[in-house]
Amino acid sequence: MSKKLIKIMATIALLVWGIGITGCSGISEEQVAELESLRAEVKALDTEIASLNNQKTSLEKEIAEKNARLDECAKLKAETQKNLEKLNR
């Protein structure tokens, strides 16, 4: 998890804990609204994390494909160089 997400989750946990401590007689509508807002923010961040993880996976796959192509090119270059050396003898 990113540091930003951890900080946000810690803030949410502290807010929820604070609401629990100070609101023993019940929570106000304002606190409920704030909690819902925080839940929506967490949900949005989770969605963003999933999207970024999908992007990362896609990029890793693309890199692997390009590396495989580079390996093929290196082998072809070596083979071509070897054949050129044979012709020059």
Coordinates of C-alpha atoms in Angstrom, one line a residue:
M1 CA 0.0 0.0 0.0
S2 CA 1.1 3.5 -0.6
K3 CA 2.1 5.8 2.2
K4 CA -0.7 8.2 1.2
L5 CA -3.3 5.5 1.6
I6 CA -1.9 4.4 4.9
K7 CA -2.1 7.9 6.2
I8 CA -5.6 8.3 5.0
M9 CA -6.7 5.0 6.6
A10 CA -4.9 6.0 9.9
T11 CA -6.7 9.3 9.8
I12 CA -10.1 7.6 9.3
A13 CA -9.3 5.2 12.1
L14 CA -8.5 8.1 14.4
L15 CA -11.6 9.9 13.4
V16 CA -13.8 6.9 14.0
W17 CA -12.1 6.3 17.3
G18 CA -12.6 9.9 18.3
I19 CA -16.2 9.8 17.3
G20 CA -16.6 6.7 19.4
I21 CA -15.0 8.3 22.5
T22 CA -16.7 11.7 22.3
G23 CA -20.0 10.4 21.0
C24 CA -21.0 7.9 23.7
S25 CA -24.5 9.5 23.8
G26 CA -24.8 9.0 20.0
I27 CA -23.4 10.6 16.9
S28 CA -24.6 13.7 15.3
E29 CA -25.8 14.0 11.8
E30 CA -22.7 16.0 11.0
Q31 CA -20.5 13.1 12.2
V32 CA -22.6 10.6 10.2
A33 CA -22.1 12.7 7.1
E34 CA -18.4 13.0 7.7
L35 CA -18.1 9.2 8.2
E36 CA -20.0 8.6 5.0
S37 CA -17.7 11.1 3.2
L38 CA -14.7 9.3 4.5
R39 CA -16.1 5.9 3.5
A40 CA -16.7 7.3 0.0
E41 CA -13.1 8.6 -0.1
V42 CA -11.8 5.2 0.9
K43 CA -13.9 3.5 -1.7
A44 CA -12.6 5.9 -4.4
L45 CA -9.0 5.2 -3.3
D46 CA -9.6 1.5 -3.4
T47 CA -10.9 1.8 -6.9
E48 CA -7.9 3.9 -7.9
I49 CA -5.6 1.4 -6.4
A50 CA -7.2 -1.4 -8.4
S51 CA -7.0 0.6 -11.5
L52 CA -3.3 1.4 -10.9
N53 CA -2.6 -2.2 -10.2
N54 CA -4.2 -3.2 -13.5
Q55 CA -2.1 -0.6 -15.3
K56 CA 1.0 -1.9 -13.6
T57 CA 0.2 -5.5 -14.6
S58 CA -0.4 -4.3 -18.2
L59 CA 2.9 -2.4 -18.3
E60 CA 4.8 -5.3 -16.8
K61 CA 3.4 -7.6 -19.5
E62 CA 4.4 -5.1 -22.2
I63 CA 7.9 -4.8 -20.8
A64 CA 8.2 -8.6 -20.7
E65 CA 7.1 -8.8 -24.4
K66 CA 9.6 -6.1 -25.4
N67 CA 12.4 -7.8 -23.5
A68 CA 11.6 -11.1 -25.2
R69 CA 11.8 -9.3 -28.6
L70 CA 15.1 -7.7 -27.6
D71 CA 16.4 -11.2 -26.7
E72 CA 15.3 -12.5 -30.1
C73 CA 17.0 -9.5 -31.8
A74 CA 20.2 -10.2 -29.9
K75 CA 20.2 -13.8 -30.9
L76 CA 19.5 -12.9 -34.6
K77 CA 22.3 -10.3 -34.5
A78 CA 24.8 -12.9 -33.0
E79 CA 23.8 -15.4 -35.7
T80 CA 24.1 -12.8 -38.4
Q81 CA 27.5 -11.8 -37.1
K82 CA 28.6 -15.4 -37.1
N83 CA 27.5 -15.9 -40.6
L84 CA 29.3 -12.7 -41.8
E85 CA 32.5 -14.0 -40.2
K86 CA 32.1 -17.3 -42.1
L87 CA 31.7 -15.4 -45.4
N88 CA 34.8 -13.2 -44.7
R89 CA 37.1 -16.2 -44.2

